[in-house]
Amino acid sequence: MTEVILHIYDVTNSDSDKTNNTIVQINKIFKDGIGLGGIFHSAVQVYGDEEWSFGYCEQGSGVFSCPSGKNPMYTQRECIVLGKTNFSKSKVNQLLRELSREWPGYSYDLLSKNCNHFCDEFCERLGVPKLPGWINRFANAGDAAVEIAGNTALRLRQAKTEIVSASKVAYRFLVGVTSNSAIALESPANSNRGIPRFQSTWFKSLVSNGAKPSSSSELEDQDGAMIRQLQPQKREDDEEAPLRQNSRHDI
C-alpha cells in the first residue's frame, strides 16, 4: 500500500500579474474566508516523486506529469493525503496508460472536463476518496448553468416545432372544411330545402390568401367576422324593422 497525495495550486498562469493576484485574492476570500471554493489546479502523486494531471493540447494525450508540488505554471497552495491504495506500482502505471488514451488533450473543457475531473477519476480508480468538493465547485456550478441554459434552449426549439406542426394541421383542416362547405352549399339537395345559406367567405379568404393568424388580436378579428357571416339572414317580413332594434352595438 502507498499514500495517494493531492497537490493543489492557485491558477496563476496568466500573463498579467494583476489577474494572477486577483485569482489569489478570490481564492483567499471564497476558500479561506467562507470555505466555498475557488479557482484551483490539482494533481495526484502516487509512487515516486511525480504528480499526474490533465491539460489541453491539440494532439496526443492531455495527461502529463511533473515533479510533485513544483508545477511551474501555478502557485502551490497545499497538499492533502486522500488515503492509501492497494495498487502496485506496475498496476498504477497500467492505469495511467489507460487514462492517457481516454483523456486526449483536445477534449479538455474548463467547466466539464478539466484537471480536477481527471484527478477525481484517477483517485476513484485507485480506490481512494475523491477530491474535496470545494476544489472544483466553481467549475461544477458553471457547467450546471450551461446545461440548464442548453436545456431551456432545446425546450424552446421543441415548443416552436410543435406550434408549427399544429398550425399546419389546423391549416389543412380549414382547407378541408372550406371545400366541403362549398360542395354542400352548391348541391341541389340543399337548394330546395329553404334553409338559410351560410357564407364561408372567411374560410375561403383564409385559404386563398395562405395566411394564418399570427396573434391573438388577429384571431379575435377573424373569429368575429366568421360569426357575423354565419348568422342566419333575417326574414323578409323583418327587413322593415328598425335597423337598431335589438342591436348589440347599442349596449
mmCIF file of C-alpha atoms in Angstrom:
data_model
loop_
_atom_site.group_PDB
_atom_site.id
_atom_site.type_symbol
_atom_site.label_atom_id
_atom_site.label_comp_id
_atom_site.label_asym_id
_atom_site.label_seq_id
_atom_site.Cartn_x
_atom_site.Cartn_y
_atom_site.Cartn_z
ATOM 1 C CA MET A 1 0.000 0.000 0.000
ATOM 2 C CA THR A 2 1.109 3.555 -0.673
ATOM 3 C CA GLU A 3 -0.260 7.023 0.008
ATOM 4 C CA VAL A 4 -2.162 8.986 -2.596
ATOM 5 C CA ILE A 5 -1.418 12.701 -2.244
ATOM 6 C CA LEU A 6 -3.354 15.520 -3.859
ATOM 7 C CA HIS A 7 -1.414 18.680 -4.733
ATOM 8 C CA ILE A 8 -3.490 21.870 -5.035
ATOM 9 C CA TYR A 9 -2.401 25.080 -6.777
ATOM 10 C CA ASP A 10 -3.789 28.560 -7.272
ATOM 11 C CA VAL A 11 -4.316 29.087 -11.004
ATOM 12 C CA THR A 12 -1.794 31.852 -11.670
ATOM 13 C CA ASN A 13 -0.760 31.091 -15.237
ATOM 14 C CA SER A 14 -1.958 34.391 -16.707
ATOM 15 C CA ASP A 15 0.496 36.749 -18.397
ATOM 16 C CA SER A 16 -0.940 39.526 -16.254
ATOM 17 C CA ASP A 17 0.302 39.868 -12.686
ATOM 18 C CA LYS A 18 -2.862 41.778 -11.860
ATOM 19 C CA THR A 19 -5.023 38.843 -12.989
ATOM 20 C CA ASN A 20 -2.910 36.362 -11.046
ATOM 21 C CA ASN A 21 -3.121 38.465 -7.885
ATOM 22 C CA THR A 22 -6.880 38.780 -8.320
ATOM 23 C CA ILE A 23 -7.259 34.997 -8.526
ATOM 24 C CA VAL A 24 -5.174 34.550 -5.400
ATOM 25 C CA GLN A 25 -7.378 37.059 -3.565
ATOM 26 C CA ILE A 26 -10.560 35.337 -4.819
ATOM 27 C CA ASN A 27 -9.274 32.003 -3.528
ATOM 28 C CA LYS A 28 -8.409 33.518 -0.163
ATOM 29 C CA ILE A 29 -11.861 35.043 0.219
ATOM 30 C CA PHE A 30 -14.009 32.187 -1.099
ATOM 31 C CA LYS A 31 -11.936 29.278 0.204
ATOM 32 C CA ASP A 32 -10.091 30.549 3.280
ATOM 33 C CA GLY A 33 -12.753 33.060 4.271
ATOM 34 C CA ILE A 34 -16.063 31.265 3.735
ATOM 35 C CA GLY A 35 -14.998 27.768 2.641
ATOM 36 C CA LEU A 36 -16.939 27.888 -0.612
ATOM 37 C CA GLY A 37 -14.290 27.207 -3.225
ATOM 38 C CA GLY A 38 -12.083 28.942 -5.748
ATOM 39 C CA ILE A 39 -10.070 28.582 -8.941
ATOM 40 C CA PHE A 40 -7.644 25.706 -8.484
ATOM 41 C CA HIS A 41 -5.422 23.262 -10.349
ATOM 42 C CA SER A 42 -4.850 19.800 -8.892
ATOM 43 C CA ALA A 43 -2.541 16.828 -9.467
ATOM 44 C CA VAL A 44 -2.192 13.355 -7.937
ATOM 45 C CA GLN A 45 1.025 11.848 -6.601
ATOM 46 C CA VAL A 46 1.270 8.076 -6.143
ATOM 47 C CA TYR A 47 4.588 6.146 -6.053
ATOM 48 C CA GLY A 48 7.680 8.210 -6.686
ATOM 49 C CA ASP A 49 8.185 11.943 -6.849
ATOM 50 C CA GLU A 50 5.979 12.676 -9.867
ATOM 51 C CA GLU A 51 2.475 14.135 -9.831
ATOM 52 C CA TRP A 52 -0.070 13.451 -12.584
ATOM 53 C CA SER A 53 -2.667 15.793 -14.021
ATOM 54 C CA PHE A 54 -4.503 16.743 -17.217
ATOM 55 C CA GLY A 55 -4.437 19.752 -19.539
ATOM 56 C CA TYR A 56 -5.159 20.932 -23.052
ATOM 57 C CA CYS A 57 -3.079 20.123 -26.117
ATOM 58 C CA GLU A 58 -4.002 19.895 -29.786
ATOM 59 C CA GLN A 59 -2.624 16.403 -30.349
ATOM 60 C CA GLY A 60 -1.888 13.412 -28.157
ATOM 61 C CA SER A 61 -2.807 12.747 -24.566
ATOM 62 C CA GLY A 62 -3.617 15.543 -22.157
ATOM 63 C CA VAL A 63 -2.241 13.514 -19.233
ATOM 64 C CA PHE A 64 1.149 14.763 -18.087
ATOM 65 C CA SER A 65 3.486 14.641 -15.100
ATOM 66 C CA CYS A 66 5.920 16.963 -13.371
ATOM 67 C CA PRO A 67 7.886 16.967 -10.086
ATOM 68 C CA SER A 68 5.452 16.895 -7.168
ATOM 69 C CA GLY A 69 4.458 20.322 -5.890
ATOM 70 C CA LYS A 70 6.601 22.065 -8.492
ATOM 71 C CA ASN A 71 4.350 22.747 -11.442
ATOM 72 C CA PRO A 72 5.911 25.906 -12.939
ATOM 73 C CA MET A 73 2.615 27.206 -14.343
ATOM 74 C CA TYR A 74 0.846 27.608 -10.996
ATOM 75 C CA THR A 75 1.394 28.626 -7.386
ATOM 76 C CA GLN A 76 1.357 25.736 -4.948
ATOM 77 C CA ARG A 77 -1.243 26.127 -2.242
ATOM 78 C CA GLU A 78 -1.397 22.913 -0.190
ATOM 79 C CA CYS A 79 -1.366 19.123 -0.373
ATOM 80 C CA ILE A 80 -3.816 16.611 1.075
ATOM 81 C CA VAL A 81 -3.361 12.898 1.766
ATOM 82 C CA LEU A 82 -6.500 11.265 0.331
ATOM 83 C CA GLY A 83 -5.786 7.748 1.536
ATOM 84 C CA LYS A 84 -3.825 4.647 0.591
ATOM 85 C CA THR A 85 -4.167 2.483 -2.494
ATOM 86 C CA ASN A 86 -3.701 -1.267 -2.741
ATOM 87 C CA PHE A 87 -2.447 -0.971 -6.312
ATOM 88 C CA SER A 88 1.110 -1.983 -7.028
ATOM 89 C CA LYS A 89 3.416 0.359 -8.919
ATOM 90 C CA SER A 90 3.021 -1.669 -12.126
ATOM 91 C CA LYS A 91 -0.752 -1.587 -11.736
ATOM 92 C CA VAL A 92 -0.665 2.201 -11.295
ATOM 93 C CA ASN A 93 1.471 2.528 -14.424
ATOM 94 C CA GLN A 94 -1.013 0.400 -16.361
ATOM 95 C CA LEU A 95 -3.861 2.603 -15.088
ATOM 96 C CA LEU A 96 -2.023 5.737 -16.187
ATOM 97 C CA ARG A 97 -1.569 4.288 -19.687
ATOM 98 C CA GLU A 98 -5.319 3.639 -19.862
ATOM 99 C CA LEU A 99 -6.133 7.148 -18.678
ATOM 100 C CA SER A 100 -3.701 8.634 -21.201
ATOM 101 C CA ARG A 101 -5.698 7.031 -24.017
ATOM 102 C CA GLU A 102 -9.059 8.029 -22.522
ATOM 103 C CA TRP A 103 -8.144 11.671 -21.886
ATOM 104 C CA PRO A 104 -6.857 13.252 -25.129
ATOM 105 C CA GLY A 105 -5.721 16.843 -24.848
ATOM 106 C CA TYR A 106 -8.261 18.219 -27.324
ATOM 107 C CA SER A 107 -11.129 17.025 -25.090
ATOM 108 C CA TYR A 108 -10.163 19.434 -22.320
ATOM 109 C CA ASP A 109 -13.005 21.697 -21.204
ATOM 110 C CA LEU A 110 -12.666 24.308 -18.483
ATOM 111 C CA LEU A 111 -16.079 23.532 -16.950
ATOM 112 C CA SER A 112 -16.866 19.897 -17.716
ATOM 113 C CA LYS A 113 -13.513 18.113 -18.243
ATOM 114 C CA ASN A 114 -10.626 19.818 -16.511
ATOM 115 C CA CYS A 115 -7.663 18.736 -14.367
ATOM 116 C CA ASN A 116 -9.859 18.311 -11.290
ATOM 117 C CA HIS A 117 -12.227 15.964 -13.123
ATOM 118 C CA PHE A 118 -9.213 13.902 -14.179
ATOM 119 C CA CYS A 119 -7.913 13.682 -10.605
ATOM 120 C CA ASP A 120 -11.378 12.649 -9.433
ATOM 121 C CA GLU A 121 -11.422 9.715 -11.840
ATOM 122 C CA PHE A 122 -7.819 8.786 -11.121
ATOM 123 C CA CYS A 123 -8.496 8.671 -7.379
ATOM 124 C CA GLU A 124 -11.712 6.700 -7.877
ATOM 125 C CA ARG A 125 -9.851 4.025 -9.844
ATOM 126 C CA LEU A 126 -7.121 3.936 -7.215
ATOM 127 C CA GLY A 127 -9.791 3.204 -4.615
ATOM 128 C CA VAL A 128 -9.320 6.354 -2.515
ATOM 129 C CA PRO A 129 -11.751 9.206 -1.783
ATOM 130 C CA LYS A 130 -12.347 11.795 -4.488
ATOM 131 C CA LEU A 131 -11.292 15.431 -4.252
ATOM 132 C CA PRO A 132 -12.906 17.674 -1.611
ATOM 133 C CA GLY A 133 -15.938 19.433 -3.102
ATOM 134 C CA TRP A 134 -14.560 22.934 -2.740
ATOM 135 C CA ILE A 135 -11.728 22.304 -5.227
ATOM 136 C CA ASN A 136 -13.946 22.063 -8.318
ATOM 137 C CA ARG A 137 -17.115 23.729 -7.050
ATOM 138 C CA PHE A 138 -16.859 26.804 -9.276
ATOM 139 C CA ALA A 139 -16.437 24.710 -12.427
ATOM 140 C CA ASN A 140 -19.321 22.409 -11.466
ATOM 141 C CA ALA A 141 -21.591 25.390 -10.834
ATOM 142 C CA GLY A 142 -20.655 26.894 -14.205
ATOM 143 C CA ASP A 143 -21.205 23.592 -16.003
ATOM 144 C CA ALA A 144 -24.633 23.229 -14.391
ATOM 145 C CA ALA A 145 -25.596 26.734 -15.506
ATOM 146 C CA VAL A 146 -24.526 25.970 -19.080
ATOM 147 C CA GLU A 147 -26.516 22.730 -19.040
ATOM 148 C CA ILE A 148 -29.652 24.489 -17.779
ATOM 149 C CA ALA A 149 -29.322 27.132 -20.470
ATOM 150 C CA GLY A 150 -28.881 24.445 -23.101
ATOM 151 C CA ASN A 151 -31.936 22.525 -21.919
ATOM 152 C CA THR A 152 -34.029 25.706 -21.923
ATOM 153 C CA ALA A 153 -32.992 26.496 -25.486
ATOM 154 C CA LEU A 154 -33.796 22.925 -26.545
ATOM 155 C CA ARG A 155 -37.256 23.097 -24.990
ATOM 156 C CA LEU A 156 -37.942 26.386 -26.736
ATOM 157 C CA ARG A 157 -36.952 24.863 -30.083
ATOM 158 C CA GLN A 158 -39.177 21.848 -29.407
ATOM 159 C CA ALA A 159 -42.106 24.095 -28.492
ATOM 160 C CA LYS A 160 -41.611 26.099 -31.682
ATOM 161 C CA THR A 161 -41.596 22.907 -33.751
ATOM 162 C CA GLU A 162 -44.800 21.698 -32.095
ATOM 163 C CA ILE A 163 -46.515 25.034 -32.705
ATOM 164 C CA VAL A 164 -45.566 24.972 -36.388
ATOM 165 C CA SER A 165 -46.805 21.381 -36.727
ATOM 166 C CA ALA A 166 -50.108 22.215 -35.022
ATOM 167 C CA SER A 167 -50.539 25.231 -37.302
ATOM 168 C CA LYS A 168 -50.049 23.065 -40.387
ATOM 169 C CA VAL A 169 -52.630 20.552 -39.154
ATOM 170 C CA ALA A 170 -55.116 23.331 -38.444
ATOM 171 C CA TYR A 171 -54.485 24.860 -41.863
ATOM 172 C CA ARG A 172 -55.144 21.558 -43.633
ATOM 173 C CA PHE A 173 -58.311 21.159 -41.584
ATOM 174 C CA LEU A 174 -59.563 24.578 -42.665
ATOM 175 C CA VAL A 175 -58.847 23.736 -46.303
ATOM 176 C CA GLY A 176 -60.988 20.620 -45.952
ATOM 177 C CA VAL A 177 -63.785 22.496 -44.195
ATOM 178 C CA THR A 178 -63.870 25.137 -46.932
ATOM 179 C CA SER A 179 -64.009 22.577 -49.723
ATOM 180 C CA ASN A 180 -66.721 20.516 -48.006
ATOM 181 C CA SER A 181 -68.792 23.600 -47.208
ATOM 182 C CA ALA A 182 -68.694 24.797 -50.822
ATOM 183 C CA ILE A 183 -69.760 21.395 -52.145
ATOM 184 C CA ALA A 184 -72.576 21.047 -49.617
ATOM 185 C CA LEU A 185 -73.975 24.538 -50.222
ATOM 186 C CA GLU A 186 -73.954 24.201 -54.007
ATOM 187 C CA SER A 187 -75.619 20.775 -54.140
ATOM 188 C CA PRO A 188 -79.226 20.538 -55.486
ATOM 189 C CA ALA A 189 -80.402 18.866 -52.302
ATOM 190 C CA ASN A 190 -79.659 21.959 -50.275
ATOM 191 C CA SER A 191 -81.066 24.417 -52.829
ATOM 192 C CA ASN A 192 -84.700 23.330 -52.271
ATOM 193 C CA ARG A 193 -84.747 22.979 -48.516
ATOM 194 C CA GLY A 194 -85.473 26.603 -47.852
ATOM 195 C CA ILE A 195 -82.872 26.824 -45.100
ATOM 196 C CA PRO A 196 -80.634 29.862 -44.786
ATOM 197 C CA ARG A 197 -77.334 29.613 -46.616
ATOM 198 C CA PHE A 198 -74.232 30.013 -44.534
ATOM 199 C CA GLN A 199 -71.409 32.021 -46.056
ATOM 200 C CA SER A 200 -67.861 30.585 -45.979
ATOM 201 C CA THR A 201 -66.088 33.731 -47.076
ATOM 202 C CA TRP A 202 -63.802 33.757 -44.061
ATOM 203 C CA PHE A 203 -62.628 30.204 -44.741
ATOM 204 C CA LYS A 204 -62.154 30.883 -48.462
ATOM 205 C CA SER A 205 -60.208 34.055 -47.934
ATOM 206 C CA LEU A 206 -58.042 32.345 -45.325
ATOM 207 C CA VAL A 207 -57.181 29.500 -47.691
ATOM 208 C CA SER A 208 -56.750 31.608 -50.832
ATOM 209 C CA ASN A 209 -54.503 34.114 -49.121
ATOM 210 C CA GLY A 210 -52.465 31.380 -47.450
ATOM 211 C CA ALA A 211 -52.207 33.454 -44.284
ATOM 212 C CA LYS A 212 -52.535 32.069 -40.827
ATOM 213 C CA PRO A 213 -53.456 34.219 -37.797
ATOM 214 C CA SER A 214 -50.234 35.149 -36.106
ATOM 215 C CA SER A 215 -51.511 36.860 -32.992
ATOM 216 C CA SER A 216 -54.415 36.748 -30.576
ATOM 217 C CA SER A 217 -55.829 40.061 -31.880
ATOM 218 C CA GLU A 218 -55.916 38.761 -35.456
ATOM 219 C CA LEU A 219 -57.658 35.614 -34.284
ATOM 220 C CA GLU A 220 -60.307 37.657 -32.459
ATOM 221 C CA ASP A 221 -60.966 39.862 -35.528
ATOM 222 C CA GLN A 222 -61.283 36.908 -37.850
ATOM 223 C CA ASP A 223 -63.455 34.939 -35.411
ATOM 224 C CA GLY A 224 -65.775 37.933 -35.185
ATOM 225 C CA ALA A 225 -66.049 38.126 -38.965
ATOM 226 C CA MET A 226 -66.813 34.433 -39.154
ATOM 227 C CA ILE A 227 -69.572 34.678 -36.531
ATOM 228 C CA ARG A 228 -71.202 37.619 -38.319
ATOM 229 C CA GLN A 229 -71.166 35.760 -41.623
ATOM 230 C CA LEU A 230 -72.553 32.594 -40.094
ATOM 231 C CA GLN A 231 -75.590 34.348 -38.595
ATOM 232 C CA PRO A 232 -78.880 33.414 -40.447
ATOM 233 C CA GLN A 233 -80.317 36.063 -42.735
ATOM 234 C CA LYS A 234 -83.352 37.875 -41.425
ATOM 235 C CA ARG A 235 -86.764 37.018 -42.760
ATOM 236 C CA GLU A 236 -88.214 39.262 -45.426
ATOM 237 C CA ASP A 237 -91.005 40.438 -43.137
ATOM 238 C CA ASP A 238 -88.411 41.719 -40.671
ATOM 239 C CA GLU A 239 -86.499 43.759 -43.203
ATOM 240 C CA GLU A 240 -88.658 46.799 -42.498
ATOM 241 C CA ALA A 241 -87.925 46.693 -38.768
ATOM 242 C CA PRO A 242 -85.725 49.495 -37.356
ATOM 243 C CA LEU A 243 -82.091 48.722 -38.015
ATOM 244 C CA ARG A 244 -81.111 49.485 -34.436
ATOM 245 C CA GLN A 245 -83.704 47.221 -32.827
ATOM 246 C CA ASN A 246 -82.125 44.557 -30.590
ATOM 247 C CA SER A 247 -78.719 45.570 -31.833
ATOM 248 C CA ARG A 248 -75.735 44.659 -29.630
ATOM 249 C CA HIS A 249 -73.964 47.808 -30.763
ATOM 250 C CA ASP A 250 -76.311 49.917 -28.618
ATOM 251 C CA ILE A 251 -75.003 48.422 -25.409
#
